PDB file of C-alpha atoms and ligand atoms in Angstrom:
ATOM      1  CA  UNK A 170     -38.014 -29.221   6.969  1.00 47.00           C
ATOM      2  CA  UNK A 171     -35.630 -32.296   7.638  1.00 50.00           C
ATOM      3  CA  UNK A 172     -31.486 -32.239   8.326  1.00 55.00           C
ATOM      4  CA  UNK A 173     -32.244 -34.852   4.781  1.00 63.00           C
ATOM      5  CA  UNK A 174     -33.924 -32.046   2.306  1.00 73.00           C
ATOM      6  CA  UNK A 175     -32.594 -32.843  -0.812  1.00 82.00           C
ATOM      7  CA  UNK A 176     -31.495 -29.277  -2.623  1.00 89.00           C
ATOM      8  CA  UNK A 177     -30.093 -29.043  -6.060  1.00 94.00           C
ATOM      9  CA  UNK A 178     -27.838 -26.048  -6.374  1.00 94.00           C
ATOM     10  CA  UNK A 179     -29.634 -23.323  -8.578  1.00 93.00           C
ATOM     11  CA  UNK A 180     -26.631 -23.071 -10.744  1.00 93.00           C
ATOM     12  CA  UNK A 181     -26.251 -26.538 -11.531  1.00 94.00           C
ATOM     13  CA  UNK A 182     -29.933 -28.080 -11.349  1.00 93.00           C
ATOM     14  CA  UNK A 183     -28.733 -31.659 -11.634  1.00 93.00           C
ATOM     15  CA  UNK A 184     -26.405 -31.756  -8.802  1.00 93.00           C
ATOM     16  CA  UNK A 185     -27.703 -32.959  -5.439  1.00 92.00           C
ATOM     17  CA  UNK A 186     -26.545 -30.494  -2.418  1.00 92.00           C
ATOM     18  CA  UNK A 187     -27.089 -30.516   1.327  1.00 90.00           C
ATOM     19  CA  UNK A 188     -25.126 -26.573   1.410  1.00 91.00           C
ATOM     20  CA  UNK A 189     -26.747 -23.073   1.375  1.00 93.00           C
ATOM     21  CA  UNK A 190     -25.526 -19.652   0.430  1.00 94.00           C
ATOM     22  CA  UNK A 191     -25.602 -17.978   3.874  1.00 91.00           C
ATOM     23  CA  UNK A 192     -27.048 -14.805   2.176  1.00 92.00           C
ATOM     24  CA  UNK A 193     -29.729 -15.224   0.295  1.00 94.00           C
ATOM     25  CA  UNK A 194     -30.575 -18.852   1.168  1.00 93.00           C
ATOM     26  CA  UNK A 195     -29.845 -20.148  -2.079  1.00 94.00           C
ATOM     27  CA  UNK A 196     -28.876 -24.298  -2.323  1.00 94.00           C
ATOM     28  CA  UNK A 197     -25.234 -24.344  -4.086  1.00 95.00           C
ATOM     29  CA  UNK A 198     -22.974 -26.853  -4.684  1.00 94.00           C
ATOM     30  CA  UNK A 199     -19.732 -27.264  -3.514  1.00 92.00           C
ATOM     31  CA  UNK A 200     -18.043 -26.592  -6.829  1.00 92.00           C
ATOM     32  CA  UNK A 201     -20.846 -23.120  -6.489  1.00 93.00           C
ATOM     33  CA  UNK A 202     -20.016 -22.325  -2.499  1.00 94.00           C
ATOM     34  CA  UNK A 203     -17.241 -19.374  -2.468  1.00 92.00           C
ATOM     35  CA  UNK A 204     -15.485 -19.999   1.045  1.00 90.00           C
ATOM     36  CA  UNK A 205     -15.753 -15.900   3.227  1.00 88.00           C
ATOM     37  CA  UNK A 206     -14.729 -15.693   6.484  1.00 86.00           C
ATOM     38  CA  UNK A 207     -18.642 -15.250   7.670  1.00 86.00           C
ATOM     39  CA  UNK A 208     -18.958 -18.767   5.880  1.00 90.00           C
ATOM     40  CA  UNK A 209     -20.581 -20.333   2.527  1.00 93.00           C
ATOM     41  CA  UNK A 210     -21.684 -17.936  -0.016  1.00 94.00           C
ATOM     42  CA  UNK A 211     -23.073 -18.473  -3.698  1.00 95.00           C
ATOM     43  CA  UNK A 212     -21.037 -16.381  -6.624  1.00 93.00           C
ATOM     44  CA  UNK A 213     -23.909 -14.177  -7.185  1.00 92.00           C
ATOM     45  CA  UNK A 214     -23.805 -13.175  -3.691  1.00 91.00           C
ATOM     46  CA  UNK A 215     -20.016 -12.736  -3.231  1.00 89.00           C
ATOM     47  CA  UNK A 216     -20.260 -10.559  -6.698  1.00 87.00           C
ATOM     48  CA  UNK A 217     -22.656  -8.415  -5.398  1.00 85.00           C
ATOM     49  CA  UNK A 218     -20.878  -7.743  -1.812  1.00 79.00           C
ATOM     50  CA  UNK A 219     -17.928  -6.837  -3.738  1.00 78.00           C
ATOM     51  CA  UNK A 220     -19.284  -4.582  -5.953  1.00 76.00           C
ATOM     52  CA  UNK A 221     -20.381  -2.467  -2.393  1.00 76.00           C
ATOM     53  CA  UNK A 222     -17.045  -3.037  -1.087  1.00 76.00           C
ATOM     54  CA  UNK A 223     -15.226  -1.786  -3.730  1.00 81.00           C
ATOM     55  CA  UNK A 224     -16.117   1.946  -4.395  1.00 81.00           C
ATOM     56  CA  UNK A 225     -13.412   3.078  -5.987  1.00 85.00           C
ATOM     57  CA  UNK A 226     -14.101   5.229  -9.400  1.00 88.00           C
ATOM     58  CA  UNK A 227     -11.701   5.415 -12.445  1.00 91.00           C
ATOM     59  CA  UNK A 228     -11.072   8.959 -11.228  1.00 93.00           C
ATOM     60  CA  UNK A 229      -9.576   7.335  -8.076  1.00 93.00           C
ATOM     61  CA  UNK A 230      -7.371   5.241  -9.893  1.00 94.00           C
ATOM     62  CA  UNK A 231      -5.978   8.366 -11.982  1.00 95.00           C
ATOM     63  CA  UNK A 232      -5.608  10.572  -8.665  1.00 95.00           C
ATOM     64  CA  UNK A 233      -3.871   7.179  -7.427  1.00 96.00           C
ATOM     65  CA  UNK A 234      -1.251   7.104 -10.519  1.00 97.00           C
ATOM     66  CA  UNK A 235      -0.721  11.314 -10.190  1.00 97.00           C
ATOM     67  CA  UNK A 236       0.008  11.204  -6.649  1.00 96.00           C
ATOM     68  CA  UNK A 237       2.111   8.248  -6.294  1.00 97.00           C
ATOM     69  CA  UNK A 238       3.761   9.322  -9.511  1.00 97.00           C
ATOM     70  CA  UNK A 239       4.475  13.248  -8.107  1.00 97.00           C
ATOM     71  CA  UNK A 240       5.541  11.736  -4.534  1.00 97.00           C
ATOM     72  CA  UNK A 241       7.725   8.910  -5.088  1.00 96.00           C
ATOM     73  CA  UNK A 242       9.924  11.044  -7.991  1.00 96.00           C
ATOM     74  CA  UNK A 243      11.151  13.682  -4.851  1.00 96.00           C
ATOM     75  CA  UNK A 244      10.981  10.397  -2.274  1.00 96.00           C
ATOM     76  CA  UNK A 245      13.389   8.509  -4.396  1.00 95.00           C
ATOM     77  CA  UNK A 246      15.984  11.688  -5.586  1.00 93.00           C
ATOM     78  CA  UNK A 247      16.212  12.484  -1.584  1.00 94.00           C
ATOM     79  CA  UNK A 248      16.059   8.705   0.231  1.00 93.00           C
ATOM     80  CA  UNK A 249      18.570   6.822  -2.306  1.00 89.00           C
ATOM     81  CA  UNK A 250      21.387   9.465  -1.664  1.00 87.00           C
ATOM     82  CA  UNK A 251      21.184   9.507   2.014  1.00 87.00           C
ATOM     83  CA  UNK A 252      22.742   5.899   3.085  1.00 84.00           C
ATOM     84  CA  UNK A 253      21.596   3.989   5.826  1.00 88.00           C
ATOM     85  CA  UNK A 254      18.784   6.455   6.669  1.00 92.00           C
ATOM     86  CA  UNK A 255      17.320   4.547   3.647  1.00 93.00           C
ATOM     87  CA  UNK A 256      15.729   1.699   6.250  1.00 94.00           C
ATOM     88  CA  UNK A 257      13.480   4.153   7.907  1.00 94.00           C
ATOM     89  CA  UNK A 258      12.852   6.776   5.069  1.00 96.00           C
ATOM     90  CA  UNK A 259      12.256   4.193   2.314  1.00 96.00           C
ATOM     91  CA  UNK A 260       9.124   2.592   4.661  1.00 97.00           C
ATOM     92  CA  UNK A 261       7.690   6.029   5.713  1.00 97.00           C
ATOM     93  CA  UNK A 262       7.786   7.399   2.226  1.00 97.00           C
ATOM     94  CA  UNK A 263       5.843   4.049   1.358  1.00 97.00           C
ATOM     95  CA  UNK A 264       3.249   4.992   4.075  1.00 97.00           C
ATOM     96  CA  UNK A 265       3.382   8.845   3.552  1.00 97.00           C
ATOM     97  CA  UNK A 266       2.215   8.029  -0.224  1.00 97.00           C
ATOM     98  CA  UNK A 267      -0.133   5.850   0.637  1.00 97.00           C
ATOM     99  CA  UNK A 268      -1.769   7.689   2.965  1.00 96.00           C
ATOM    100  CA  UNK A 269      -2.226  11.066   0.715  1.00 96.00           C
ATOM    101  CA  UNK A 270      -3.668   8.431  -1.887  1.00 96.00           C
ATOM    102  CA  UNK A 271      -6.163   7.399   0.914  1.00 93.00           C
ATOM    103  CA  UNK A 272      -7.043  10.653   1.810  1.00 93.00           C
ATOM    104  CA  UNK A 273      -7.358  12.242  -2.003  1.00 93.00           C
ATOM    105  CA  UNK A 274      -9.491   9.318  -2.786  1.00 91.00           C
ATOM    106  CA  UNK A 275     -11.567   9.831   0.325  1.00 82.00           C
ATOM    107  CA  UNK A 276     -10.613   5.793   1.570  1.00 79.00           C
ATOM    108  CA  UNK A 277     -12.936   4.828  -1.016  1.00 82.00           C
ATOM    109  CA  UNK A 278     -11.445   1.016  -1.530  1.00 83.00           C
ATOM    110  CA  UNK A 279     -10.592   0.219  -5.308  1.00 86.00           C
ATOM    111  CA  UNK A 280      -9.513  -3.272  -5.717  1.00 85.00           C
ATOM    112  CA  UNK A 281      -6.335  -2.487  -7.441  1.00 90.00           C
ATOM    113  CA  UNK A 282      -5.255   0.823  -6.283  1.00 93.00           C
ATOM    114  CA  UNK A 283      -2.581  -0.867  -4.561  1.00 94.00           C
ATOM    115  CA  UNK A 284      -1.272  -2.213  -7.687  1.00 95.00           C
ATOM    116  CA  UNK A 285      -1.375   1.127  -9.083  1.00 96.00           C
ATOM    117  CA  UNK A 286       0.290   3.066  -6.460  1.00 97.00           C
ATOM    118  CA  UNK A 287       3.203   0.213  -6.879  1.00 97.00           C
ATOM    119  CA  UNK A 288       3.467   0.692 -10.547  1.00 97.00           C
ATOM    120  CA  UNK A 289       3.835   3.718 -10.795  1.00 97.00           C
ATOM    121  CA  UNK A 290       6.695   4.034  -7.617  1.00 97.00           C
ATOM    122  CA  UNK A 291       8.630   1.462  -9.105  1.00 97.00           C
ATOM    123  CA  UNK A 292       7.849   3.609 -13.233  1.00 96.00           C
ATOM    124  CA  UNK A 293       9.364   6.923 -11.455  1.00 95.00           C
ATOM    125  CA  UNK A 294      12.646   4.495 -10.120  1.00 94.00           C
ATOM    126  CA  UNK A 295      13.106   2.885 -13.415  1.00 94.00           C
ATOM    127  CA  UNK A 296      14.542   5.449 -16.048  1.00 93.00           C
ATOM    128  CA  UNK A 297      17.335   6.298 -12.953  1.00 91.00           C
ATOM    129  CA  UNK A 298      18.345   2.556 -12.406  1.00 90.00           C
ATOM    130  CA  UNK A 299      18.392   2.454 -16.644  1.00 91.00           C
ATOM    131  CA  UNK A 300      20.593   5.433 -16.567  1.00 89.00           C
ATOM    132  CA  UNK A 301      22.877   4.203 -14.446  1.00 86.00           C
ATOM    133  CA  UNK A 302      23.954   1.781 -16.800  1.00 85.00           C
ATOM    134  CA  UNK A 303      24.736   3.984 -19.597  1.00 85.00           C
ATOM    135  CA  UNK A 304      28.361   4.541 -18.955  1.00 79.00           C
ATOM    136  CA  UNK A 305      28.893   1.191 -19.105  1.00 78.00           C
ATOM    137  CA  UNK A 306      28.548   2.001 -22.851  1.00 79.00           C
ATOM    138  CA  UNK A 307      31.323   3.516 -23.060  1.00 76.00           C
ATOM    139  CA  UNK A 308      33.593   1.642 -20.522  1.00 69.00           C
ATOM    140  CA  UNK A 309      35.582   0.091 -23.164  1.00 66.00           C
ATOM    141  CA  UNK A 310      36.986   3.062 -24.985  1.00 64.00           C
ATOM    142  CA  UNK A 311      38.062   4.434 -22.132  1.00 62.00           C
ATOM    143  CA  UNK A 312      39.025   2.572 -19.304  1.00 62.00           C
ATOM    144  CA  UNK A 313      41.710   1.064 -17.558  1.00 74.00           C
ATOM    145  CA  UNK A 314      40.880  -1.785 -15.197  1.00 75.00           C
ATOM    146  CA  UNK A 315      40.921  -0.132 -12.717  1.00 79.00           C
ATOM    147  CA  UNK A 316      38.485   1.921 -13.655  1.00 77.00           C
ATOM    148  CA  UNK A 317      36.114  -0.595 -14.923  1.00 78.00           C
ATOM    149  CA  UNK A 318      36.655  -1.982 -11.164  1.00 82.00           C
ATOM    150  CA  UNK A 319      35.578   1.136  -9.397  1.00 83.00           C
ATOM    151  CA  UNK A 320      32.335   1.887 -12.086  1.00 82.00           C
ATOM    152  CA  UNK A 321      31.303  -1.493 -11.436  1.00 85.00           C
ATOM    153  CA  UNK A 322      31.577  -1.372  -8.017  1.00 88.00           C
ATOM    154  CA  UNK A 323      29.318   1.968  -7.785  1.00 85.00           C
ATOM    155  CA  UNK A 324      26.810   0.177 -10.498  1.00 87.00           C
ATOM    156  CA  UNK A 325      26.100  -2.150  -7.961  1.00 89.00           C
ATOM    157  CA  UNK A 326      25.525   0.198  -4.964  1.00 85.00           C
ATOM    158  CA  UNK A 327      23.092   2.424  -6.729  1.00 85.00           C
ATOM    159  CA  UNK A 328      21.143  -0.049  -8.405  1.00 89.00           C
ATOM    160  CA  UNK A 329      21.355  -1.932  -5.130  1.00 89.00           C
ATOM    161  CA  UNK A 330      20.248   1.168  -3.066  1.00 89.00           C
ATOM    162  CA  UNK A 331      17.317   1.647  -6.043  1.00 92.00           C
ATOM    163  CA  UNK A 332      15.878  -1.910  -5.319  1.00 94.00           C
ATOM    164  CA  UNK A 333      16.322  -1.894  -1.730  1.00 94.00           C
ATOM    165  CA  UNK A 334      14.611   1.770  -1.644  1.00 95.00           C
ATOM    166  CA  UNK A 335      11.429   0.435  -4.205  1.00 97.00           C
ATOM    167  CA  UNK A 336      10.874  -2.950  -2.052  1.00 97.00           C
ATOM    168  CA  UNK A 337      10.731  -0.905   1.047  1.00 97.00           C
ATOM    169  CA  UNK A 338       8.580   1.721  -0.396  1.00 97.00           C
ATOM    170  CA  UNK A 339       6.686  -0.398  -2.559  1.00 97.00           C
ATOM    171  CA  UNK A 340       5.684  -3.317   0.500  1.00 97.00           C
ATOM    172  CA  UNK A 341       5.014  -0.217   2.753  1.00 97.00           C
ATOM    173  CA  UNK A 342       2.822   1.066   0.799  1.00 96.00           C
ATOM    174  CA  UNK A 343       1.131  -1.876  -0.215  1.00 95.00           C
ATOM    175  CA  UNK A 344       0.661  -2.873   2.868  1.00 94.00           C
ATOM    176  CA  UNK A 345      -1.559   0.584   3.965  1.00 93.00           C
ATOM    177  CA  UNK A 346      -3.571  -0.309   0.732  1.00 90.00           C
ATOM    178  CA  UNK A 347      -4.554  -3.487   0.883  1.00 84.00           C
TER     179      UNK A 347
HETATM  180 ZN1   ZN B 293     -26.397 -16.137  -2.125  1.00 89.21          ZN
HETATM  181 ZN1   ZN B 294     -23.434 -25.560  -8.454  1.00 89.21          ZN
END
């Protein structure tokens, strides 16, 4: 066997390649070779170690949604009413969350239980930062200015406190997940 072996990918017979899948041995093209960090791997090969890597079972994703949904309804009630404490609570409910998902799912790895922990933190926020709108329905029958002033005002810091709570939570908990 020379360094000038001519391959031709398997995928694409008609294309001239010098490359191998690191795996399984297989010539592949460059359009073919899937950069991992152990080096050059075919798509079949990369589909494959994926398919091991990623355990995770519809009934994961459910006890995902369930758990995330039950936790982060209490986390939010509690951590947007208590101020400043919001900067370390908001993080370690993130983690806390994650963590019972990880442990309820046995750490098998889903690719997108992340995504479904986040959804449904930021689904149990949403209806409150609607609601808090709904006066604002009814701001012009009744009020003065001033009034108008001070709602506005408090709009602001509770659906600022809301987003500020679900990107803490939410990146905290993403971060254990992924
Ligand atoms: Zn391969
Ligand atoms: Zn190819």
């Amino acid at each position: 066997m020379t360094e000038e072996e001519t391959l031709f990918c398997v995928n694409h017979p008609n294309v001239e390649t010098r490359l191998r899948c690191n795996r399984c041995g297989n010539p592949i093209c460059p359009k073919c070779a899937i950069r991992t960090p152990v080096g050059f791997r075919c798509p079949q090969c990369v589909k494959t170690q994926q398919a091991v890597f990623y355990t995770a079972s519809t009934v994961d994703y459910i006890i995902a949604a369930v758990v995330s949904l039950a936790l982060s309804l209490p986390a939010y009630l509690v951590i947007t009413r208590l101020g400043w404490f919001i900067f370390f609570l908001a993080p370690a409910a993130g983690i806390g969350i994650a963590e019972v998902v990880r442990r309820l799912t046995r750490r098998r790895r889903g690719r997108w239980i992340w995504l479904v922990v986040a959804a449904s933190i930021v689904l149990t926020a949403l209806p409150f930062m609607l609601f808090a709108f709904v006066p604002l329905l009814f701001l012009p029958a009744s009020g003065s200015p001033d009034q108008a002033g001070t709602f506005f005002v408090s709009l602001l810091f509770q659906v600022g406190y809301a987003v500020l709570y679900l990107v803490l939570v939410v990146g905290a908990a993403i971060a254990r997940l992924r």
